[in-house]
Short mmCIF file of C-alpha atoms and ligand atoms in Angstrom, two decimals:
data_model
loop_
_atom_site.label_atom_id
_atom_site.label_comp_id
_atom_site.label_asym_id
_atom_site.label_seq_id
_atom_site.Cartn_x
_atom_site.Cartn_y
_atom_site.Cartn_z
CA MET A 2 -137.07 -15.20 46.31
CA THR A 3 -134.96 -18.03 44.96
CA ILE A 4 -135.27 -18.57 41.15
CA LEU A 5 -133.67 -21.03 38.81
CA GLY A 6 -132.79 -19.82 35.56
CA ILE A 7 -132.37 -21.67 32.47
CA GLU A 8 -130.49 -20.69 29.09
CA THR A 9 -130.28 -22.71 26.05
CA SER A 10 -131.16 -20.30 23.21
CA CYS A 11 -127.74 -21.04 21.47
CA ASP A 12 -124.72 -22.90 22.16
CA GLU A 13 -124.50 -22.62 26.07
CA CYS A 14 -126.15 -24.71 28.14
CA ALA A 15 -126.49 -22.94 31.28
CA ALA A 16 -128.40 -22.84 34.52
CA ALA A 17 -128.09 -20.65 37.43
CA ILE A 18 -129.85 -19.97 40.84
CA VAL A 19 -130.12 -16.33 41.90
CA ASP A 20 -131.74 -14.79 45.03
CA ASP A 21 -134.04 -11.44 44.76
CA GLY A 22 -132.66 -10.57 41.28
CA ARG A 23 -129.12 -9.94 42.39
CA ILE A 24 -127.36 -12.54 44.42
CA ILE A 25 -126.03 -15.40 42.30
CA ARG A 26 -125.81 -18.69 44.31
CA SER A 27 -124.57 -20.81 41.42
CA ASN A 28 -124.04 -20.17 37.72
CA VAL A 29 -123.09 -23.35 35.55
CA ILE A 30 -122.42 -22.73 31.90
CA ALA A 31 -121.79 -25.88 30.03
CA THR A 32 -120.03 -24.60 26.77
CA GLN A 33 -120.33 -26.52 23.16
CA ILE A 34 -117.52 -24.66 21.75
CA PRO A 35 -115.32 -27.64 20.86
CA PHE A 36 -118.36 -29.26 19.24
CA HIS A 37 -118.86 -26.53 16.80
CA ALA A 38 -115.32 -25.34 16.49
CA SER A 39 -114.63 -27.38 13.48
CA TYR A 40 -117.66 -25.96 11.60
CA ASN A 41 -116.42 -22.56 12.62
CA GLY A 42 -119.87 -21.60 13.64
CA VAL A 43 -122.88 -23.22 15.67
CA VAL A 44 -124.74 -26.03 14.08
CA PRO A 45 -128.26 -25.76 15.35
CA GLU A 46 -128.64 -29.68 15.20
CA ILE A 47 -125.68 -30.39 17.08
CA ALA A 48 -126.48 -27.58 19.69
CA SER A 49 -130.36 -28.89 20.32
CA ARG A 50 -128.90 -32.36 20.74
CA LYS A 51 -126.42 -31.50 23.29
CA HIS A 52 -128.82 -29.26 25.26
CA THR A 53 -130.82 -32.57 25.40
CA GLU A 54 -128.03 -34.82 26.54
CA TRP A 55 -126.87 -32.10 29.13
CA ILE A 56 -129.77 -30.10 30.70
CA ASP A 57 -130.41 -32.57 33.37
CA SER A 58 -127.04 -32.65 34.78
CA VAL A 59 -126.40 -28.81 34.16
CA VAL A 60 -129.66 -27.89 36.38
CA GLN A 61 -128.55 -30.75 38.90
CA GLU A 62 -125.25 -28.97 39.09
CA ALA A 63 -126.61 -25.37 39.59
CA LEU A 64 -128.92 -26.97 42.31
CA ASN A 65 -125.91 -28.66 43.96
CA ARG A 66 -123.61 -25.93 43.90
CA ALA A 67 -126.21 -23.72 45.69
CA GLY A 68 -126.89 -26.23 48.04
CA LEU A 69 -130.57 -26.43 47.40
CA GLU A 70 -133.25 -28.99 46.68
CA PRO A 71 -135.66 -28.69 43.89
CA SER A 72 -138.48 -27.99 46.16
CA GLU A 73 -136.63 -24.91 47.71
CA ILE A 74 -136.74 -23.10 44.48
CA ASP A 75 -139.44 -20.51 44.14
CA ALA A 76 -140.00 -20.17 40.55
CA VAL A 77 -138.22 -21.62 37.29
CA ALA A 78 -137.28 -18.94 34.35
CA ALA A 79 -136.40 -20.07 30.87
CA THR A 80 -135.33 -18.21 27.64
CA ALA A 81 -138.06 -17.94 25.26
CA HIS A 82 -136.76 -15.96 22.51
CA PRO A 83 -134.92 -15.05 20.35
CA GLY A 84 -132.33 -18.02 19.50
CA LEU A 85 -132.43 -21.20 17.86
CA LEU A 86 -135.67 -22.88 17.81
CA GLY A 87 -134.52 -26.39 18.63
CA SER A 88 -132.10 -25.30 21.60
CA LEU A 89 -134.94 -22.79 23.15
CA ILE A 90 -137.26 -25.73 23.32
CA VAL A 91 -135.04 -27.89 25.26
CA GLY A 92 -134.51 -25.29 27.93
CA MET A 93 -137.98 -23.96 27.99
CA SER A 94 -139.91 -27.67 28.04
CA PHE A 95 -137.36 -28.64 30.73
CA ALA A 96 -138.07 -25.56 32.90
CA LYS A 97 -141.83 -25.91 32.26
CA ALA A 98 -141.91 -29.67 33.40
CA PHE A 99 -139.90 -28.45 36.69
CA ALA A 100 -142.35 -25.89 37.27
CA TRP A 101 -145.33 -28.30 36.54
CA ALA A 102 -143.68 -31.23 38.66
CA LYS A 103 -142.87 -28.86 41.50
CA ASN A 104 -145.70 -26.65 41.30
CA LYS A 105 -143.53 -23.59 40.94
CA ALA A 106 -144.32 -20.39 38.70
CA PHE A 107 -142.73 -20.40 35.33
CA ILE A 108 -141.30 -17.32 33.57
CA ALA A 109 -140.55 -17.09 29.95
CA VAL A 110 -137.65 -14.42 29.35
CA ASP A 111 -136.63 -12.64 26.18
CA HIS A 112 -132.97 -12.86 25.79
CA ILE A 113 -131.98 -9.73 24.82
CA LEU A 114 -133.61 -8.20 27.97
CA ALA A 115 -131.97 -10.55 29.92
CA HIS A 116 -128.67 -9.40 28.48
CA LEU A 117 -129.43 -5.96 29.08
CA TYR A 118 -130.03 -7.06 33.01
CA ALA A 119 -126.82 -9.18 33.29
CA ALA A 120 -125.03 -5.75 34.48
CA GLN A 121 -127.49 -5.60 37.48
CA LEU A 122 -126.32 -8.88 38.91
CA CYS A 123 -124.09 -8.56 41.93
CA ARG A 124 -123.94 -4.68 41.90
CA SER A 125 -126.10 -1.54 41.81
CA VAL A 126 -126.78 0.09 38.51
CA PRO A 127 -128.16 4.08 38.42
CA ASP A 128 -131.69 4.24 38.31
CA TYR A 129 -133.54 4.35 34.91
CA PRO A 130 -133.61 5.48 32.24
CA PHE A 131 -130.31 4.56 30.97
CA LEU A 132 -129.07 3.79 27.40
CA GLY A 133 -128.34 0.04 26.71
CA LEU A 134 -125.72 -1.24 24.38
CA LEU A 135 -126.63 -4.87 23.29
CA VAL A 136 -124.20 -6.43 21.27
CA SER A 137 -124.03 -10.06 20.76
CA GLY A 138 -123.66 -12.79 17.73
CA GLY A 139 -127.29 -12.05 16.96
CA HIS A 140 -127.89 -8.25 17.69
CA SER A 141 -126.43 -4.84 17.65
CA ILE A 142 -128.91 -2.76 19.52
CA ILE A 143 -128.74 0.76 20.97
CA CYS A 144 -131.97 1.38 22.96
CA ARG A 145 -133.38 3.44 25.99
CA ALA A 146 -134.41 1.54 28.93
CA ASP A 147 -137.05 2.91 31.09
CA ASP A 148 -137.43 -0.19 33.14
CA PHE A 149 -136.32 -3.90 33.07
CA ASP A 150 -138.65 -4.47 30.58
CA THR A 151 -139.57 -1.20 28.88
CA VAL A 152 -136.94 -0.63 26.23
CA THR A 153 -137.20 1.41 23.01
CA VAL A 154 -135.07 0.66 20.38
CA LEU A 155 -133.24 3.81 19.04
CA GLY A 156 -130.81 2.08 16.28
CA ALA A 157 -129.77 -1.46 15.33
CA SER A 158 -127.53 -3.14 12.72
CA ILE A 159 -129.36 -2.99 9.42
CA ASP A 160 -127.44 -5.90 8.32
CA ASP A 161 -124.84 -8.21 10.36
CA ALA A 162 -124.67 -8.24 14.04
CA VAL A 163 -121.17 -7.01 15.30
CA GLY A 164 -120.56 -10.44 16.78
CA GLU A 165 -121.28 -11.94 13.63
CA ALA A 166 -118.86 -9.98 11.83
CA PHE A 167 -116.28 -10.83 14.11
CA ASP A 168 -117.09 -14.47 13.85
CA LYS A 169 -116.96 -14.21 9.98
CA VAL A 170 -114.01 -12.31 9.87
CA ALA A 171 -112.18 -14.77 12.10
CA LYS A 172 -113.77 -17.66 9.80
CA HIS A 173 -112.05 -16.47 6.74
CA TYR A 174 -108.69 -15.69 8.30
CA SER A 175 -108.57 -18.75 10.14
CA LEU A 176 -108.17 -16.77 13.24
CA GLY A 177 -109.89 -19.29 15.81
CA TYR A 178 -113.30 -19.81 17.14
CA PRO A 179 -115.24 -18.11 18.40
CA GLY A 180 -114.13 -15.14 16.53
CA GLY A 181 -114.52 -12.35 19.00
CA PRO A 182 -112.29 -13.49 21.64
CA ALA A 183 -109.93 -14.56 19.31
CA ILE A 184 -109.73 -11.55 17.37
CA ASP A 185 -109.80 -9.41 20.64
CA LYS A 186 -106.71 -11.41 22.09
CA LEU A 187 -104.81 -11.45 18.75
CA SER A 188 -105.33 -7.57 18.28
CA HIS A 189 -102.84 -7.00 21.18
CA GLU A 190 -99.95 -8.15 19.02
CA GLY A 191 -100.99 -6.11 16.04
CA SER A 192 -101.15 -2.42 15.17
CA SER A 193 -104.70 -1.03 14.59
CA LEU A 194 -103.25 1.47 12.17
CA ALA A 195 -101.90 -1.23 9.42
CA PHE A 196 -105.07 -1.01 7.59
CA ALA A 197 -107.90 1.39 7.11
CA PHE A 198 -111.05 -0.59 6.63
CA PRO A 199 -114.04 1.79 5.86
CA LEU A 200 -116.27 3.60 8.22
CA PRO A 201 -119.77 3.81 6.92
CA SER A 202 -121.32 6.90 7.29
CA LEU A 203 -123.87 7.80 9.86
CA HIS A 204 -127.66 7.72 8.74
CA LYS A 205 -129.84 10.95 9.07
CA GLY A 206 -133.31 11.43 10.68
CA GLU A 207 -134.94 8.32 12.34
CA HIS A 208 -132.17 5.91 11.25
CA ARG A 209 -129.66 8.14 12.93
CA TYR A 210 -128.51 5.38 15.12
CA ASP A 211 -128.58 2.53 12.97
CA ILE A 212 -125.22 0.88 12.14
CA SER A 213 -123.87 -1.31 9.49
CA TYR A 214 -121.34 -4.38 9.51
CA SER A 215 -121.41 -5.64 5.81
CA GLY A 216 -119.47 -2.97 4.34
CA LEU A 217 -116.64 -3.46 6.89
CA LYS A 218 -116.83 -7.56 6.71
CA ASN A 219 -116.87 -7.50 2.93
CA ALA A 220 -113.55 -5.19 2.91
CA VAL A 221 -111.76 -7.43 5.43
CA ILE A 222 -112.81 -10.51 3.66
CA ASN A 223 -111.83 -8.66 0.00
CA GLN A 224 -108.34 -7.92 1.66
CA LEU A 225 -107.79 -11.85 1.97
CA GLU A 226 -108.51 -12.17 -1.75
CA GLN A 227 -105.91 -9.22 -2.44
CA PHE A 228 -103.34 -11.10 -0.42
CA LYS A 229 -104.03 -14.49 -1.91
CA ARG A 230 -103.61 -12.62 -5.75
CA THR A 231 -100.48 -10.86 -4.88
CA GLU A 232 -99.05 -13.46 -2.46
CA ASP A 233 -97.85 -10.59 0.01
CA ALA A 234 -97.24 -11.83 3.35
CA TYR A 235 -99.30 -10.42 5.99
CA SER A 236 -99.80 -10.04 9.65
CA LYS A 237 -102.96 -11.53 11.16
CA ALA A 238 -102.65 -9.77 14.18
CA ASP A 239 -102.53 -6.42 12.08
CA ILE A 240 -105.67 -7.44 10.31
CA ALA A 241 -107.65 -8.34 13.58
CA ALA A 242 -106.35 -4.96 15.14
CA SER A 243 -107.58 -2.75 12.22
CA PHE A 244 -110.78 -4.63 12.02
CA GLN A 245 -111.59 -4.43 15.59
CA LYS A 246 -110.76 -0.76 15.60
CA THR A 247 -113.23 -0.05 13.20
CA ALA A 248 -116.03 -2.43 14.48
CA VAL A 249 -115.64 -0.80 17.78
CA ALA A 250 -115.60 2.82 16.11
CA ILE A 251 -119.13 1.91 14.15
CA LEU A 252 -120.68 1.11 17.51
CA THR A 253 -119.40 3.98 19.51
CA ARG A 254 -119.97 6.59 17.26
CA ALA A 255 -123.75 5.85 17.07
CA LEU A 256 -123.84 5.29 20.78
CA PHE A 257 -122.08 8.53 21.66
CA ARG A 258 -124.53 10.39 19.26
CA ALA A 259 -127.28 8.91 21.23
CA VAL A 260 -125.73 10.16 24.37
CA GLU A 261 -125.61 13.78 23.21
CA ASP A 262 -129.13 13.72 21.79
CA THR A 263 -130.87 11.92 24.66
CA ASN A 264 -128.31 13.67 27.17
CA ILE A 265 -128.56 10.50 28.79
CA LYS A 266 -125.13 9.70 30.49
CA VAL A 267 -125.39 6.34 31.55
CA VAL A 268 -124.68 3.33 29.22
CA VAL A 269 -125.14 -0.22 30.21
CA ALA A 270 -123.73 -2.63 28.11
CA GLY A 271 -124.57 -6.53 27.60
CA GLY A 272 -124.05 -9.52 25.14
CA GLY A 273 -120.84 -11.27 24.30
CA VAL A 274 -119.37 -8.29 22.53
CA ALA A 275 -119.56 -6.46 25.64
CA ALA A 276 -116.51 -8.56 26.75
CA ASN A 277 -114.34 -6.98 24.03
CA SER A 278 -111.51 -5.34 25.69
CA LEU A 279 -111.34 -2.27 22.87
CA LEU A 280 -115.04 -1.79 23.60
CA ARG A 281 -114.57 -1.24 27.21
CA SER A 282 -111.62 0.74 27.34
CA THR A 283 -113.11 3.07 24.59
CA LEU A 284 -116.61 3.49 26.73
CA GLU A 285 -114.60 3.80 29.96
CA GLY A 286 -112.32 6.40 28.64
CA ARG A 287 -115.17 8.68 28.19
CA THR A 288 -115.36 10.53 31.69
CA ASP A 289 -118.43 12.30 31.08
CA ILE A 290 -120.31 8.92 30.72
CA GLN A 291 -120.76 6.17 33.32
CA CYS A 292 -120.44 2.98 31.48
CA ILE A 293 -121.61 -0.44 33.14
CA PHE A 294 -120.41 -3.62 32.02
CA PRO A 295 -121.40 -7.05 33.42
CA SER A 296 -118.37 -9.30 34.30
CA PHE A 297 -116.82 -11.16 31.75
CA GLU A 298 -118.75 -14.36 32.44
CA LEU A 299 -122.05 -12.25 32.46
CA CYS A 300 -121.49 -10.90 29.11
CA THR A 301 -121.74 -14.22 27.19
CA ASP A 302 -125.02 -16.41 27.81
CA ASN A 303 -125.69 -17.41 31.30
CA GLY A 304 -128.54 -18.51 33.22
CA ALA A 305 -127.99 -16.10 35.89
CA MET A 306 -129.36 -12.96 33.79
CA VAL A 307 -132.52 -15.27 33.06
CA ALA A 308 -133.15 -16.02 37.03
CA GLY A 309 -132.02 -12.24 37.63
CA ILE A 310 -134.76 -10.47 35.42
CA ALA A 311 -137.45 -13.27 35.97
CA TYR A 312 -137.17 -11.94 39.73
CA HIS A 313 -138.83 -8.39 38.53
CA TYR A 314 -141.75 -10.34 36.83
CA LEU A 315 -142.26 -12.22 39.79
CA ALA A 316 -142.28 -9.35 41.98
CA ARG A 317 -144.73 -7.70 40.20
CA GLY A 318 -147.02 -10.80 40.22
CA GLU A 319 -146.37 -11.85 36.70
CA SER A 320 -145.70 -15.23 35.54
CA SER A 321 -145.89 -17.29 32.32
CA PRO A 322 -148.85 -19.85 31.42
CA LEU A 323 -147.17 -23.53 30.78
CA SER A 324 -148.87 -23.12 27.30
CA ALA A 325 -146.26 -20.36 26.40
CA SER A 326 -144.17 -21.50 23.52
CA PRO A 327 -140.67 -20.54 22.44
CA SER A 328 -140.00 -18.36 19.17
CA ALA A 329 -136.79 -18.15 17.21
CA ARG A 330 -137.69 -14.48 16.56
CA VAL A 331 -139.41 -12.01 18.73
CA SER A 332 -141.86 -9.70 16.50
CA SER A 333 -142.33 -7.53 19.62
CA PHE A 334 -138.84 -6.32 19.71
CA ARG A 335 -138.95 -3.62 17.02
CA ARG A 336 -138.21 -0.07 17.08
CA ASN A 337 -139.96 2.21 19.46
CA ALA A 338 -142.06 -1.09 20.87
CA ARG A 339 -141.82 -2.53 24.23
CA PRO A 340 -140.76 -6.38 24.40
CA ARG A 341 -142.74 -8.33 26.37
CA PRO A 342 -142.01 -11.82 28.14
O1 LIG B 8 -124.24 -13.02 23.93
P1 LIG B 8 -123.74 -14.43 23.28
O2 LIG B 8 -123.04 -15.24 24.24
O3 LIG B 8 -124.48 -15.09 22.17
C1 LIG B 8 -125.63 -14.56 21.69
O4 LIG B 8 -126.72 -14.06 22.00
O5 LIG B 8 -125.02 -13.84 20.22
O6 LIG B 8 -122.57 -13.59 22.24
C2 LIG B 8 -121.83 -14.59 21.38
C3 LIG B 8 -120.94 -13.23 20.55
C4 LIG B 8 -120.00 -14.26 19.40
O7 LIG B 8 -120.43 -13.35 18.11
C5 LIG B 8 -118.80 -13.99 20.02
O8 LIG B 8 -117.62 -13.81 18.99
C6 LIG B 8 -118.67 -12.54 20.73
O9 LIG B 8 -119.84 -12.50 21.41
N1 LIG B 8 -117.68 -12.15 21.65
C7 LIG B 8 -116.84 -11.16 21.58
C8 LIG B 8 -115.56 -11.16 22.51
N2 LIG B 8 -116.27 -12.37 23.36
C9 LIG B 8 -117.56 -12.74 22.80
N3 LIG B 8 -116.48 -10.51 20.68
C10 LIG B 8 -115.62 -9.50 20.49
N4 LIG B 8 -114.86 -9.52 21.62
C11 LIG B 8 -114.95 -10.42 22.53
N5 LIG B 8 -113.79 -10.41 23.58
ZN1 LIG B 9 -126.76 -14.02 24.10
#
């Protein structure tokens, strides 16, 4: 089954063609980073305008690279939630129009489930259940996956998402945009021991896997105020390395706790922050846990993960009605709840 997957939930205008949920025939990602960089963050109005301008040629390029005509596609999938509403509308409307015009099935996909699926593209992943670590600009979730769409949230950030913390720290210190890759790169030149930023204590009971980033983010930003007051010279690389060390420790401490409690020793990561080099080396350093990461290109937003997961709905005989509408938030993705397409 050959599926066209369209992803426009944020600032990447992406389309891909994937066979049978695994084999990537094309994966086109048109990044809007240069258009948002001067604002140090994604401007929703610019994002949706660029998607509107680009979507047609991005999809055409995905077809060209795969050497396919639109009629040779079996189904069209698009990200339906969560994301920026104006951006979601563009990709989803395009996908629905394509499906209607070519008489193909349409599948609405959840962005977070698609990120969790990304590691399964081009490689085999051990059978379910596994623990999922979904870390992006909008989410920090530790979950248990019993199937591609049966995911129980064990813990999540109670405030900022981890990617958001990277982006905000980078913005305050003018480290570059987007913040995650910039801090990751700069950290290699600094000392992670230079600053001891606070590691919040773990919660108890039902919230024992929840995490928090606002304390760390504020501490790093307050440190900048102190530098300004005292006019002390400081190394941006040391700040980056010290912040990154703590940010990764916050995630891994809660994740390792979940591994111990559930005795599930397979962890599948997804989302933009899964590209982080320290997170990868920390998890890979645990020889008792099998950690599976998507390739770097498949960590951040892409259409291949959308086409990939859509295959499994179709294989089960499920598709979405053309009346399906996008949603900025997914109300069904809650603790102990099963998110639905
Ligand atoms: O999954 P994604 O492309 O979009 C969302 O769904 O949010 O993730 C983007 C986030 C941004 O916050 C970006 O700074 C972060 O992922 N990111 C990283 C790295 N690469 C991207 N964070 C830390 N280290 C990285 N290497
Ligand atoms: Zn994403």
